[in-house]
Amino acid sequence: MDFFDILVRYEVKLWDAVDTALIREGQVSAAQLQALAVIHRHAGAGRVVDVSGSIGITVGAASKLVDRLERDGLIIRLPNPADRRSSLVVLTDAGAAAYDSATRVRNRTLERLLDPEATASASAALATLLDRLEEATAEVDA
Amino acid sequence: MDFFDILVRYEVKLWDAVDTALIREGQVSAAQLQALAVIHRHAGAGRVVDVSGSIGITVGAASKLVDRLERDGLIIRLPNPADRRSSLVVLTDAGAAAYDSATRVRNRTLERLLDPEATASASAALATLLDRLEEATAEVDA
DNA sequence: AAAGATTGACTAATCAATCTTG
DNA sequence: CAAGATTGATTAGTCAATCTTT
Protein backbone atom coordinates (compact mmCIF):
# COMPACT_ATOMS: atom_id res chain seq x y z
CA MET A 1 0.00 0.00 0.00
CA ASP A 2 1.37 3.37 -0.92
CA PHE A 3 0.92 6.56 1.08
CA PHE A 4 -2.33 7.62 -0.55
CA ASP A 5 -3.96 4.25 0.00
CA ILE A 6 -2.88 4.09 3.64
CA LEU A 7 -4.06 7.64 4.26
CA VAL A 8 -7.47 7.05 2.73
CA ARG A 9 -7.97 3.67 4.35
CA TYR A 10 -6.94 4.89 7.78
CA GLU A 11 -9.04 8.03 7.62
CA VAL A 12 -12.14 6.11 6.51
CA LYS A 13 -11.73 3.53 9.28
CA LEU A 14 -10.99 6.02 12.03
CA TRP A 15 -13.85 8.28 10.97
CA ASP A 16 -16.16 5.28 10.96
CA ALA A 17 -14.99 4.22 14.43
CA VAL A 18 -15.65 7.69 15.83
CA ASP A 19 -19.00 8.02 14.06
CA THR A 20 -20.11 4.59 15.25
CA ALA A 21 -19.12 5.35 18.84
CA LEU A 22 -21.00 8.65 18.73
CA ILE A 23 -24.19 7.11 17.38
CA ARG A 24 -24.00 4.15 19.76
CA GLU A 25 -23.85 6.57 22.69
CA GLY A 26 -26.76 8.65 21.44
CA GLN A 27 -24.70 11.62 20.29
CA VAL A 28 -24.78 13.61 17.07
CA SER A 29 -23.01 12.11 14.04
CA ALA A 30 -19.36 12.82 13.32
CA ALA A 31 -20.37 15.09 10.43
CA GLN A 32 -22.72 17.06 12.66
CA LEU A 33 -20.08 17.29 15.36
CA GLN A 34 -17.65 18.70 12.83
CA ALA A 35 -20.16 21.42 11.97
CA LEU A 36 -20.96 22.15 15.61
CA ALA A 37 -17.22 22.51 16.27
CA VAL A 38 -16.85 25.10 13.53
CA ILE A 39 -19.83 27.03 14.83
CA HIS A 40 -18.46 26.79 18.36
CA ARG A 41 -15.03 28.05 17.26
CA HIS A 42 -16.56 31.04 15.49
CA ALA A 43 -18.30 31.98 18.73
CA GLY A 44 -21.42 33.59 17.33
CA ALA A 45 -19.77 35.03 14.25
CA GLY A 46 -19.90 31.98 11.97
CA ARG A 47 -21.71 31.94 8.64
CA VAL A 48 -22.76 29.13 6.34
CA VAL A 49 -19.75 29.79 4.13
CA ASP A 50 -17.46 29.29 7.14
CA VAL A 51 -18.94 25.87 7.78
CA SER A 52 -18.48 25.05 4.12
CA GLY A 53 -14.84 26.12 4.01
CA SER A 54 -13.83 24.52 7.28
CA ILE A 55 -15.15 21.07 6.55
CA GLY A 56 -14.60 20.86 2.82
CA ILE A 57 -18.14 20.63 1.49
CA THR A 58 -19.91 22.89 -0.98
CA VAL A 59 -21.86 25.91 0.21
CA GLY A 60 -25.08 24.20 -0.88
CA ALA A 61 -24.29 21.17 1.25
CA ALA A 62 -23.40 23.39 4.20
CA SER A 63 -26.68 25.23 3.86
CA LYS A 64 -28.57 21.94 4.07
CA LEU A 65 -26.42 20.70 6.94
CA VAL A 66 -27.22 23.88 8.85
CA ASP A 67 -30.91 23.36 7.98
CA ARG A 68 -30.83 19.98 9.66
CA LEU A 69 -29.02 21.28 12.75
CA GLU A 70 -31.60 24.03 13.00
CA ARG A 71 -34.46 21.57 12.56
CA ASP A 72 -32.94 19.52 15.42
CA GLY A 73 -32.75 22.60 17.64
CA LEU A 74 -28.95 22.63 17.92
CA ILE A 75 -28.34 25.95 16.19
CA ILE A 76 -30.26 29.04 15.14
CA ARG A 77 -29.68 31.49 12.33
CA LEU A 78 -29.61 35.09 13.50
CA PRO A 79 -29.66 38.07 11.14
CA ASN A 80 -26.12 39.32 10.53
CA PRO A 81 -26.12 43.02 11.44
CA ALA A 82 -22.97 43.60 9.39
CA ASP A 83 -24.16 41.99 6.15
CA ARG A 84 -27.74 41.30 5.26
CA ARG A 85 -26.84 38.63 2.71
CA SER A 86 -25.81 36.21 5.43
CA SER A 87 -27.01 34.89 8.76
CA LEU A 88 -24.92 34.24 11.81
CA VAL A 89 -25.12 30.64 12.85
CA VAL A 90 -25.02 30.21 16.62
CA LEU A 91 -25.32 27.29 19.00
CA THR A 92 -28.45 26.98 21.11
CA ASP A 93 -28.08 25.77 24.70
CA ALA A 94 -29.00 22.31 23.46
CA GLY A 95 -26.41 22.63 20.69
CA ALA A 96 -23.68 23.64 23.12
CA ALA A 97 -24.55 20.69 25.35
CA ALA A 98 -24.58 18.31 22.38
CA TYR A 99 -21.21 19.67 21.28
CA ASP A 100 -19.69 19.17 24.73
CA SER A 101 -20.91 15.66 25.28
CA ALA A 102 -20.17 14.50 21.73
CA THR A 103 -16.66 15.94 22.02
CA ARG A 104 -16.09 13.95 25.19
CA VAL A 105 -17.18 10.74 23.48
CA ARG A 106 -15.02 11.56 20.47
CA ASN A 107 -11.95 12.21 22.60
CA ARG A 108 -12.45 9.15 24.73
CA THR A 109 -12.78 7.03 21.59
CA LEU A 110 -9.63 8.50 20.07
CA GLU A 111 -7.67 7.95 23.28
CA ARG A 112 -8.57 4.31 23.08
CA LEU A 113 -7.67 3.90 19.40
CA LEU A 114 -4.56 6.05 19.02
CA ASP A 115 -0.98 5.43 19.95
CA PRO A 116 0.60 8.59 21.40
CA GLU A 117 3.99 8.41 19.68
CA ALA A 118 2.70 7.44 16.26
CA THR A 119 -0.01 10.08 16.56
CA ALA A 120 2.49 12.83 17.30
CA SER A 121 4.71 11.75 14.44
CA ALA A 122 1.79 11.52 12.00
CA SER A 123 0.46 14.91 13.10
CA ALA A 124 3.76 16.62 12.40
CA ALA A 125 4.16 14.99 9.00
CA LEU A 126 0.57 15.67 7.99
CA ALA A 127 0.86 19.31 9.04
CA THR A 128 3.84 19.67 6.71
CA LEU A 129 1.98 17.95 3.90
CA LEU A 130 -1.12 20.05 4.49
CA ASP A 131 0.87 23.26 4.20
CA ARG A 132 2.36 22.11 0.95
CA LEU A 133 -1.00 21.00 -0.39
CA GLU A 134 -2.69 24.28 0.48
CA GLU A 135 0.10 26.20 -1.25
CA ALA A 136 -0.15 24.02 -4.33
CA THR A 137 -3.93 24.19 -4.63
CA ALA A 138 -3.89 27.97 -4.06
CA GLU A 139 -1.60 28.25 -7.09
CA VAL A 140 -3.96 26.26 -9.30
CA ASP A 141 -7.01 28.22 -8.19
CA ALA A 142 -5.30 31.54 -8.90
CA MET B 1 -6.03 21.41 15.15
CA ASP B 2 -5.62 18.04 16.80
CA PHE B 3 -4.57 14.88 15.03
CA PHE B 4 -8.06 13.78 14.01
CA ASP B 5 -8.90 17.15 12.49
CA ILE B 6 -5.64 17.31 10.56
CA LEU B 7 -6.06 13.78 9.31
CA VAL B 8 -9.61 14.35 8.11
CA ARG B 9 -8.87 17.72 6.58
CA TYR B 10 -5.80 16.51 4.76
CA GLU B 11 -7.45 13.36 3.45
CA VAL B 12 -10.47 15.27 2.17
CA LYS B 13 -8.30 17.85 0.40
CA LEU B 14 -5.88 15.37 -1.11
CA TRP B 15 -8.71 13.09 -2.26
CA ASP B 16 -10.40 16.08 -3.84
CA ALA B 17 -7.19 17.15 -5.59
CA VAL B 18 -6.71 13.67 -7.06
CA ASP B 19 -10.37 13.33 -8.03
CA THR B 20 -10.40 16.75 -9.68
CA ALA B 21 -7.22 15.98 -11.64
CA LEU B 22 -8.66 12.66 -12.83
CA ILE B 23 -11.93 14.19 -14.00
CA ARG B 24 -10.18 17.14 -15.65
CA GLU B 25 -8.08 14.71 -17.68
CA GLY B 26 -11.07 12.63 -18.71
CA GLN B 27 -10.31 9.67 -16.45
CA VAL B 28 -12.54 7.67 -14.13
CA SER B 29 -13.32 9.20 -10.73
CA ALA B 30 -11.12 8.51 -7.71
CA ALA B 31 -13.80 6.23 -6.27
CA GLN B 32 -14.01 4.25 -9.49
CA LEU B 33 -10.23 4.04 -9.67
CA GLN B 34 -10.17 2.65 -6.15
CA ALA B 35 -12.60 -0.08 -7.21
CA LEU B 36 -10.70 -0.83 -10.42
CA ALA B 37 -7.50 -1.15 -8.36
CA VAL B 38 -9.09 -3.74 -6.07
CA ILE B 39 -10.38 -5.69 -9.04
CA HIS B 40 -6.99 -5.46 -10.69
CA ARG B 41 -5.22 -6.70 -7.55
CA HIS B 42 -7.54 -9.69 -7.26
CA ALA B 43 -6.61 -10.64 -10.83
CA GLY B 44 -9.85 -12.26 -11.89
CA ALA B 45 -10.73 -13.70 -8.50
CA GLY B 46 -12.38 -10.65 -6.92
CA ARG B 47 -15.97 -10.63 -5.72
CA VAL B 48 -18.32 -7.80 -4.77
CA VAL B 49 -17.61 -8.44 -1.11
CA ASP B 50 -13.88 -7.93 -1.76
CA VAL B 51 -14.54 -4.52 -3.27
CA SER B 52 -16.68 -3.68 -0.27
CA GLY B 53 -14.08 -4.74 2.28
CA SER B 54 -11.12 -3.14 0.55
CA ILE B 55 -12.58 0.30 0.18
CA GLY B 56 -14.73 0.51 3.29
CA ILE B 57 -18.22 0.74 1.85
CA THR B 58 -21.18 -1.52 2.48
CA VAL B 59 -21.83 -4.55 0.29
CA GLY B 60 -24.92 -2.86 -1.10
CA ALA B 61 -22.90 0.16 -2.14
CA ALA B 62 -20.24 -2.06 -3.69
CA SER B 63 -22.88 -3.92 -5.66
CA LYS B 64 -24.13 -0.66 -7.12
CA LEU B 65 -20.60 0.61 -7.78
CA VAL B 66 -19.86 -2.58 -9.70
CA ASP B 67 -23.17 -2.10 -11.56
CA ARG B 68 -22.00 1.29 -12.78
CA LEU B 69 -18.56 0.00 -13.80
CA GLU B 70 -20.28 -2.78 -15.71
CA ARG B 71 -22.67 -0.34 -17.36
CA ASP B 72 -19.63 1.71 -18.44
CA GLY B 73 -17.97 -1.39 -19.92
CA LEU B 74 -15.00 -1.38 -17.53
CA ILE B 75 -15.70 -4.70 -15.81
CA ILE B 76 -17.82 -7.77 -16.33
CA ARG B 77 -19.29 -10.21 -13.85
CA LEU B 78 -18.44 -13.83 -14.64
CA PRO B 79 -20.07 -16.80 -12.91
CA ASN B 80 -17.89 -18.04 -10.05
CA PRO B 81 -17.28 -21.73 -10.67
CA ALA B 82 -16.36 -22.28 -7.01
CA ASP B 83 -19.44 -20.66 -5.47
CA ARG B 84 -22.68 -20.00 -7.28
CA ARG B 85 -23.73 -17.31 -4.81
CA SER B 86 -21.13 -14.89 -6.12
CA SER B 87 -19.75 -13.60 -9.38
CA LEU B 88 -16.15 -12.93 -10.21
CA VAL B 89 -15.59 -9.34 -11.16
CA VAL B 90 -12.96 -8.93 -13.85
CA LEU B 91 -11.57 -6.01 -15.82
CA THR B 92 -12.44 -5.75 -19.50
CA ASP B 93 -9.74 -4.54 -21.88
CA ALA B 94 -11.26 -1.08 -21.64
CA GLY B 95 -11.24 -1.38 -17.85
CA ALA B 96 -7.58 -2.36 -17.77
CA ALA B 97 -6.72 0.58 -20.02
CA ALA B 98 -8.76 2.96 -17.87
CA TYR B 99 -7.04 1.63 -14.78
CA ASP B 100 -3.58 2.14 -16.26
CA SER B 101 -4.12 5.65 -17.53
CA ALA B 102 -5.97 6.82 -14.43
CA THR B 103 -3.22 5.40 -12.26
CA ARG B 104 -0.65 7.39 -14.20
CA VAL B 105 -2.62 10.61 -13.71
CA ARG B 106 -3.07 9.80 -10.02
CA ASN B 107 0.62 9.18 -9.50
CA ARG B 108 1.70 12.24 -11.41
CA THR B 109 -0.69 14.35 -9.35
CA LEU B 110 0.60 12.91 -6.08
CA GLU B 111 4.21 13.47 -7.10
CA ARG B 112 3.41 17.11 -7.58
CA LEU B 113 1.56 17.51 -4.28
CA LEU B 114 3.59 15.38 -1.88
CA ASP B 115 6.85 16.03 -0.13
CA PRO B 116 9.03 12.89 -0.11
CA GLU B 117 10.35 13.08 3.45
CA ALA B 118 7.06 14.03 5.08
CA THR B 119 5.29 11.37 3.03
CA ALA B 120 7.65 8.65 4.19
CA SER B 121 7.32 9.76 7.79
CA ALA B 122 3.53 9.94 7.60
CA SER B 123 3.32 6.54 5.90
CA ALA B 124 5.26 4.86 8.66
CA ALA B 125 3.25 6.48 11.43
CA LEU B 126 -0.08 5.77 9.72
CA ALA B 127 0.87 2.14 9.15
CA THR B 128 1.47 1.79 12.89
CA LEU B 129 -1.81 3.49 13.68
CA LEU B 130 -3.68 1.38 11.15
CA ASP B 131 -2.40 -1.82 12.72
CA ARG B 132 -3.51 -0.69 16.12
CA LEU B 133 -6.90 0.40 14.83
CA GLU B 134 -7.53 -2.88 13.04
CA GLU B 135 -6.64 -4.80 16.19
CA ALA B 136 -8.92 -2.61 18.29
CA THR B 137 -11.90 -2.84 15.95
CA ALA B 138 -11.45 -6.60 15.54
CA GLU B 139 -11.81 -6.87 19.33
CA VAL B 140 -15.04 -4.91 19.37
CA ASP B 141 -16.53 -6.89 16.49
CA ALA B 142 -15.69 -10.20 18.14
C1' DA C 1 -19.85 42.11 -11.15
C1' DA C 2 -18.90 39.41 -6.87
C1' DA C 3 -20.28 37.29 -2.43
C1' DG C 4 -23.54 34.81 0.52
C1' DA C 5 -27.18 31.78 0.56
C1' DT C 6 -30.89 28.83 -0.97
C1' DT C 7 -33.14 25.43 -3.89
C1' DG C 8 -34.08 21.63 -7.36
C1' DA C 9 -32.36 17.85 -10.08
C1' DC C 10 -29.19 14.34 -9.71
C1' DT C 11 -25.67 10.98 -7.67
C1' DA C 12 -23.92 7.72 -4.55
C1' DA C 13 -23.89 6.35 -0.16
C1' DT C 14 -26.60 3.76 4.10
C1' DC C 15 -29.70 0.32 6.14
C1' DA C 16 -32.98 -3.29 6.05
C1' DA C 17 -35.47 -6.75 3.64
C1' DT C 18 -35.08 -10.45 0.61
C1' DC C 19 -33.33 -14.15 -2.36
C1' DT C 20 -30.10 -17.92 -3.45
C1' DT C 21 -26.57 -21.02 -2.37
C1' DG C 22 -23.17 -23.23 0.95
C1' DC D 1 -28.49 -20.86 9.86
C1' DA D 2 -24.15 -18.21 7.30
C1' DA D 3 -22.54 -15.89 3.39
C1' DG D 4 -22.87 -13.45 -1.01
C1' DA D 5 -25.48 -10.43 -3.51
C1' DT D 6 -29.22 -7.49 -4.97
C1' DT D 7 -32.86 -4.07 -4.42
C1' DG D 8 -35.95 -0.26 -2.48
C1' DA D 9 -36.46 3.51 0.64
C1' DT D 10 -33.91 7.05 2.70
C1' DT D 11 -30.00 10.35 3.49
C1' DA D 12 -26.51 13.59 2.38
C1' DG D 13 -23.66 15.00 -0.83
C1' DT D 14 -22.66 17.70 -5.92
C1' DC D 15 -23.64 21.10 -9.46
C1' DA D 16 -26.09 24.71 -11.58
C1' DA D 17 -29.59 28.19 -11.50
C1' DT D 18 -31.38 31.86 -8.98
C1' DC D 19 -32.09 35.61 -5.59
C1' DT D 20 -30.48 39.36 -2.55
C1' DT D 21 -27.13 42.36 -1.01
C1' DT D 22 -22.44 44.41 -1.27
PDB file of N, CA and C in Angstrom, chain B residues 30-84:
ATOM      1  N   ALA B  30     -11.994   9.135  -8.702  1.00  0.00           N
ATOM      2  CA  ALA B  30     -11.121   8.513  -7.715  1.00  0.00           C
ATOM      3  C   ALA B  30     -11.794   7.296  -7.080  1.00  0.00           C
ATOM      4  N   ALA B  31     -13.089   7.373  -6.856  1.00  0.00           N
ATOM      5  CA  ALA B  31     -13.804   6.234  -6.269  1.00  0.00           C
ATOM      6  C   ALA B  31     -13.814   5.046  -7.225  1.00  0.00           C
ATOM      7  N   GLN B  32     -14.034   5.332  -8.504  1.00  0.00           N
ATOM      8  CA  GLN B  32     -14.012   4.248  -9.486  1.00  0.00           C
ATOM      9  C   GLN B  32     -12.624   3.658  -9.620  1.00  0.00           C
ATOM     10  N   LEU B  33     -11.600   4.533  -9.580  1.00  0.00           N
ATOM     11  CA  LEU B  33     -10.226   4.041  -9.674  1.00  0.00           C
ATOM     12  C   LEU B  33      -9.907   3.110  -8.506  1.00  0.00           C
ATOM     13  N   GLN B  34     -10.386   3.483  -7.324  1.00  0.00           N
ATOM     14  CA  GLN B  34     -10.166   2.654  -6.146  1.00  0.00           C
ATOM     15  C   GLN B  34     -10.757   1.256  -6.375  1.00  0.00           C
ATOM     16  N   ALA B  35     -11.957   1.210  -6.938  1.00  0.00           N
ATOM     17  CA  ALA B  35     -12.599  -0.081  -7.206  1.00  0.00           C
ATOM     18  C   ALA B  35     -11.844  -0.851  -8.285  1.00  0.00           C
ATOM     19  N   LEU B  36     -11.447  -0.159  -9.354  1.00  0.00           N
ATOM     20  CA  LEU B  36     -10.698  -0.830 -10.418  1.00  0.00           C
ATOM     21  C   LEU B  36      -9.392  -1.404  -9.866  1.00  0.00           C
ATOM     22  N   ALA B  37      -8.767  -0.684  -8.936  1.00  0.00           N
ATOM     23  CA  ALA B  37      -7.502  -1.154  -8.363  1.00  0.00           C
ATOM     24  C   ALA B  37      -7.713  -2.451  -7.575  1.00  0.00           C
ATOM     25  N   VAL B  38      -8.792  -2.507  -6.821  1.00  0.00           N
ATOM     26  CA  VAL B  38      -9.086  -3.737  -6.068  1.00  0.00           C
ATOM     27  C   VAL B  38      -9.297  -4.900  -7.028  1.00  0.00           C
ATOM     28  N   ILE B  39     -10.069  -4.636  -8.074  1.00  0.00           N
ATOM     29  CA  ILE B  39     -10.384  -5.687  -9.040  1.00  0.00           C
ATOM     30  C   ILE B  39      -9.113  -6.130  -9.762  1.00  0.00           C
ATOM     31  N   HIS B  40      -8.265  -5.157 -10.061  1.00  0.00           N
ATOM     32  CA  HIS B  40      -6.987  -5.465 -10.690  1.00  0.00           C
ATOM     33  C   HIS B  40      -6.121  -6.331  -9.779  1.00  0.00           C
ATOM     34  N   ARG B  41      -6.039  -5.949  -8.507  1.00  0.00           N
ATOM     35  CA  ARG B  41      -5.218  -6.702  -7.555  1.00  0.00           C
ATOM     36  C   ARG B  41      -5.693  -8.145  -7.408  1.00  0.00           C
ATOM     37  N   HIS B  42      -7.011  -8.335  -7.451  1.00  0.00           N
ATOM     38  CA  HIS B  42      -7.539  -9.688  -7.262  1.00  0.00           C
ATOM     39  C   HIS B  42      -7.405 -10.544  -8.519  1.00  0.00           C
ATOM     40  N   ALA B  43      -7.001  -9.901  -9.615  1.00  0.00           N
ATOM     41  CA  ALA B  43      -6.608 -10.642 -10.827  1.00  0.00           C
ATOM     42  C   ALA B  43      -7.608 -11.721 -11.223  1.00  0.00           C
ATOM     43  N   GLY B  44      -8.865 -11.316 -11.387  1.00  0.00           N
ATOM     44  CA  GLY B  44      -9.846 -12.265 -11.885  1.00  0.00           C
ATOM     45  C   GLY B  44     -10.571 -13.056 -10.821  1.00  0.00           C
ATOM     46  N   ALA B  45     -10.115 -12.928  -9.571  1.00  0.00           N
ATOM     47  CA  ALA B  45     -10.726 -13.703  -8.497  1.00  0.00           C
ATOM     48  C   ALA B  45     -11.467 -12.816  -7.494  1.00  0.00           C
ATOM     49  N   GLY B  46     -11.738 -11.563  -7.853  1.00  0.00           N
ATOM     50  CA  GLY B  46     -12.379 -10.646  -6.917  1.00  0.00           C
ATOM     51  C   GLY B  46     -13.891 -10.734  -6.961  1.00  0.00           C
ATOM     52  N   ARG B  47     -14.515 -10.624  -5.808  1.00  0.00           N
ATOM     53  CA  ARG B  47     -15.974 -10.627  -5.723  1.00  0.00           C
ATOM     54  C   ARG B  47     -16.455  -9.258  -5.238  1.00  0.00           C
ATOM     55  N   VAL B  48     -17.757  -9.063  -5.252  1.00  0.00           N
ATOM     56  CA  VAL B  48     -18.317  -7.799  -4.775  1.00  0.00           C
ATOM     57  C   VAL B  48     -17.921  -7.551  -3.331  1.00  0.00           C
ATOM     58  N   VAL B  49     -17.932  -8.610  -2.529  1.00  0.00           N
ATOM     59  CA  VAL B  49     -17.610  -8.441  -1.110  1.00  0.00           C
ATOM     60  C   VAL B  49     -16.152  -8.010  -0.923  1.00  0.00           C
ATOM     61  N   ASP B  50     -15.279  -8.362  -1.853  1.00  0.00           N
ATOM     62  CA  ASP B  50     -13.881  -7.926  -1.758  1.00  0.00           C
ATOM     63  C   ASP B  50     -13.760  -6.424  -2.020  1.00  0.00           C
ATOM     64  N   VAL B  51     -14.522  -5.958  -2.995  1.00  0.00           N
ATOM     65  CA  VAL B  51     -14.537  -4.519  -3.267  1.00  0.00           C
ATOM     66  C   VAL B  51     -15.039  -3.782  -2.025  1.00  0.00           C
ATOM     67  N   SER B  52     -16.108  -4.281  -1.477  1.00  0.00           N
ATOM     68  CA  SER B  52     -16.681  -3.679  -0.273  1.00  0.00           C
ATOM     69  C   SER B  52     -15.663  -3.581   0.859  1.00  0.00           C
ATOM     70  N   GLY B  53     -15.034  -4.710   1.170  1.00  0.00           N
ATOM     71  CA  GLY B  53     -14.084  -4.739   2.277  1.00  0.00           C
ATOM     72  C   GLY B  53     -12.869  -3.876   2.042  1.00  0.00           C
ATOM     73  N   SER B  54     -12.362  -3.860   0.819  1.00  0.00           N
ATOM     74  CA  SER B  54     -11.121  -3.136   0.549  1.00  0.00           C
ATOM     75  C   SER B  54     -11.288  -1.633   0.591  1.00  0.00           C
ATOM     76  N   ILE B  55     -12.477  -1.154   0.227  1.00  0.00           N
ATOM     77  CA  ILE B  55     -12.581   0.301   0.176  1.00  0.00           C
ATOM     78  C   ILE B  55     -13.493   0.865   1.243  1.00  0.00           C
ATOM     79  N   GLY B  56     -13.996   0.001   2.124  1.00  0.00           N
ATOM     80  CA  GLY B  56     -14.726   0.514   3.286  1.00  0.00           C
ATOM     81  C   GLY B  56     -16.101   1.063   2.980  1.00  0.00           C
ATOM     82  N   ILE B  57     -16.820   0.406   2.070  1.00  0.00           N
ATOM     83  CA  ILE B  57     -18.223   0.742   1.854  1.00  0.00           C
ATOM     84  C   ILE B  57     -19.044  -0.513   2.105  1.00  0.00           C
ATOM     85  N   THR B  58     -20.340  -0.355   2.226  1.00  0.00           N
ATOM     86  CA  THR B  58     -21.183  -1.519   2.482  1.00  0.00           C
ATOM     87  C   THR B  58     -21.243  -2.409   1.240  1.00  0.00           C
ATOM     88  N   VAL B  59     -21.708  -3.630   1.427  1.00  0.00           N
ATOM     89  CA  VAL B  59     -21.827  -4.550   0.294  1.00  0.00           C
ATOM     90  C   VAL B  59     -22.845  -4.028  -0.707  1.00  0.00           C
ATOM     91  N   GLY B  60     -23.913  -3.424  -0.205  1.00  0.00           N
ATOM     92  CA  GLY B  60     -24.918  -2.857  -1.095  1.00  0.00           C
ATOM     93  C   GLY B  60     -24.328  -1.771  -1.978  1.00  0.00           C
ATOM     94  N   ALA B  61     -23.544  -0.911  -1.381  1.00  0.00           N
ATOM     95  CA  ALA B  61     -22.905   0.163  -2.143  1.00  0.00           C
ATOM     96  C   ALA B  61     -21.928  -0.416  -3.160  1.00  0.00           C
ATOM     97  N   ALA B  62     -21.197  -1.442  -2.774  1.00  0.00           N
ATOM     98  CA  ALA B  62     -20.240  -2.061  -3.689  1.00  0.00           C
ATOM     99  C   ALA B  62     -20.968  -2.704  -4.864  1.00  0.00           C
ATOM    100  N   SER B  63     -22.104  -3.302  -4.594  1.00  0.00           N
ATOM    101  CA  SER B  63     -22.881  -3.925  -5.661  1.00  0.00           C
ATOM    102  C   SER B  63     -23.293  -2.873  -6.690  1.00  0.00           C
ATOM    103  N   LYS B  64     -23.715  -1.732  -6.206  1.00  0.00           N
ATOM    104  CA  LYS B  64     -24.130  -0.664  -7.123  1.00  0.00           C
ATOM    105  C   LYS B  64     -22.939  -0.037  -7.842  1.00  0.00           C
ATOM    106  N   LEU B  65     -21.818   0.084  -7.148  1.00  0.00           N
ATOM    107  CA  LEU B  65     -20.601   0.606  -7.783  1.00  0.00           C
ATOM    108  C   LEU B  65     -20.169  -0.322  -8.915  1.00  0.00           C
ATOM    109  N   VAL B  66     -20.207  -1.604  -8.668  1.00  0.00           N
ATOM    110  CA  VAL B  66     -19.859  -2.581  -9.704  1.00  0.00           C
ATOM    111  C   VAL B  66     -20.879  -2.521 -10.844  1.00  0.00           C
ATOM    112  N   ASP B  67     -22.156  -2.317 -10.521  1.00  0.00           N
ATOM    113  CA  ASP B  67     -23.171  -2.100 -11.563  1.00  0.00           C
ATOM    114  C   ASP B  67     -22.752  -0.985 -12.520  1.00  0.00           C
ATOM    115  N   ARG B  68     -22.328   0.135 -11.942  1.00  0.00           N
ATOM    116  CA  ARG B  68     -21.997   1.291 -12.780  1.00  0.00           C
ATOM    117  C   ARG B  68     -20.758   1.017 -13.628  1.00  0.00           C
ATOM    118  N   LEU B  69     -19.761   0.333 -13.024  1.00  0.00           N
ATOM    119  CA  LEU B  69     -18.565  -0.004 -13.797  1.00  0.00           C
ATOM    120  C   LEU B  69     -18.918  -0.957 -14.935  1.00  0.00           C
ATOM    121  N   GLU B  70     -19.865  -1.837 -14.671  1.00  0.00           N
ATOM    122  CA  GLU B  70     -20.277  -2.784 -15.713  1.00  0.00           C
ATOM    123  C   GLU B  70     -21.042  -2.044 -16.815  1.00  0.00           C
ATOM    124  N   ARG B  71     -21.927  -1.146 -16.389  1.00  0.00           N
ATOM    125  CA  ARG B  71     -22.670  -0.343 -17.361  1.00  0.00           C
ATOM    126  C   ARG B  71     -21.714   0.436 -18.257  1.00  0.00           C
ATOM    127  N   ASP B  72     -20.594   0.925 -17.673  1.00  0.00           N
ATOM    128  CA  ASP B  72     -19.629   1.707 -18.442  1.00  0.00           C
ATOM    129  C   ASP B  72     -18.651   0.827 -19.213  1.00  0.00           C
ATOM    130  N   GLY B  73     -18.803  -0.479 -19.131  1.00  0.00           N
ATOM    131  CA  GLY B  73     -17.968  -1.388 -19.922  1.00  0.00           C
ATOM    132  C   GLY B  73     -16.571  -1.604 -19.361  1.00  0.00           C
ATOM    133  N   LEU B  74     -16.350  -1.261 -18.088  1.00  0.00           N
ATOM    134  CA  LEU B  74     -15.000  -1.376 -17.529  1.00  0.00           C
ATOM    135  C   LEU B  74     -14.769  -2.722 -16.850  1.00  0.00           C
ATOM    136  N   ILE B  75     -15.821  -3.366 -16.426  1.00  0.00           N
ATOM    137  CA  ILE B  75     -15.698  -4.698 -15.810  1.00  0.00           C
ATOM    138  C   ILE B  75     -16.830  -5.579 -16.344  1.00  0.00           C
ATOM    139  N   ILE B  76     -16.678  -6.863 -16.156  1.00  0.00           N
ATOM    140  CA  ILE B  76     -17.819  -7.766 -16.331  1.00  0.00           C
ATOM    141  C   ILE B  76     -17.894  -8.719 -15.142  1.00  0.00           C
ATOM    142  N   ARG B  77     -19.094  -9.183 -14.867  1.00  0.00           N
ATOM    143  CA  ARG B  77     -19.290 -10.213 -13.845  1.00  0.00           C
ATOM    144  C   ARG B  77     -19.306 -11.565 -14.557  1.00  0.00           C
ATOM    145  N   LEU B  78     -18.431 -12.458 -14.111  1.00  0.00           N
ATOM    146  CA  LEU B  78     -18.441 -13.826 -14.636  1.00  0.00           C
ATOM    147  C   LEU B  78     -18.947 -14.761 -13.543  1.00  0.00           C
ATOM    148  N   PRO B  79     -19.626 -15.832 -13.918  1.00  0.00           N
ATOM    149  CA  PRO B  79     -20.068 -16.799 -12.910  1.00  0.00           C
ATOM    150  C   PRO B  79     -18.856 -17.364 -12.169  1.00  0.00           C
ATOM    151  N   ASN B  80     -18.973 -17.484 -10.856  1.00  0.00           N
ATOM    152  CA  ASN B  80     -17.888 -18.035 -10.049  1.00  0.00           C
ATOM    153  C   ASN B  80     -18.039 -19.556 -10.001  1.00  0.00           C
ATOM    154  N   PRO B  81     -17.114 -20.279 -10.615  1.00  0.00           N
ATOM    155  CA  PRO B  81     -17.285 -21.732 -10.673  1.00  0.00           C
ATOM    156  C   PRO B  81     -17.216 -22.370  -9.287  1.00  0.00           C
ATOM    157  N   ALA B  82     -16.559 -21.688  -8.336  1.00  0.00           N
ATOM    158  CA  ALA B  82     -16.361 -22.275  -7.015  1.00  0.00           C
ATOM    159  C   ALA B  82     -17.516 -21.985  -6.063  1.00  0.00           C
ATOM    160  N   ASP B  83     -18.391 -21.061  -6.420  1.00  0.00           N
ATOM    161  CA  ASP B  83     -19.438 -20.659  -5.472  1.00  0.00           C
ATOM    162  C   ASP B  83     -20.533 -19.919  -6.228  1.00  0.00           C
ATOM    163  N   ARG B  84     -21.665 -20.592  -6.415  1.00  0.00           N
ATOM    164  CA  ARG B  84     -22.682 -20.001  -7.281  1.00  0.00           C
ATOM    165  C   ARG B  84     -23.434 -18.831  -6.648  1.00  0.00           C
TER     166      ARG B  84
END
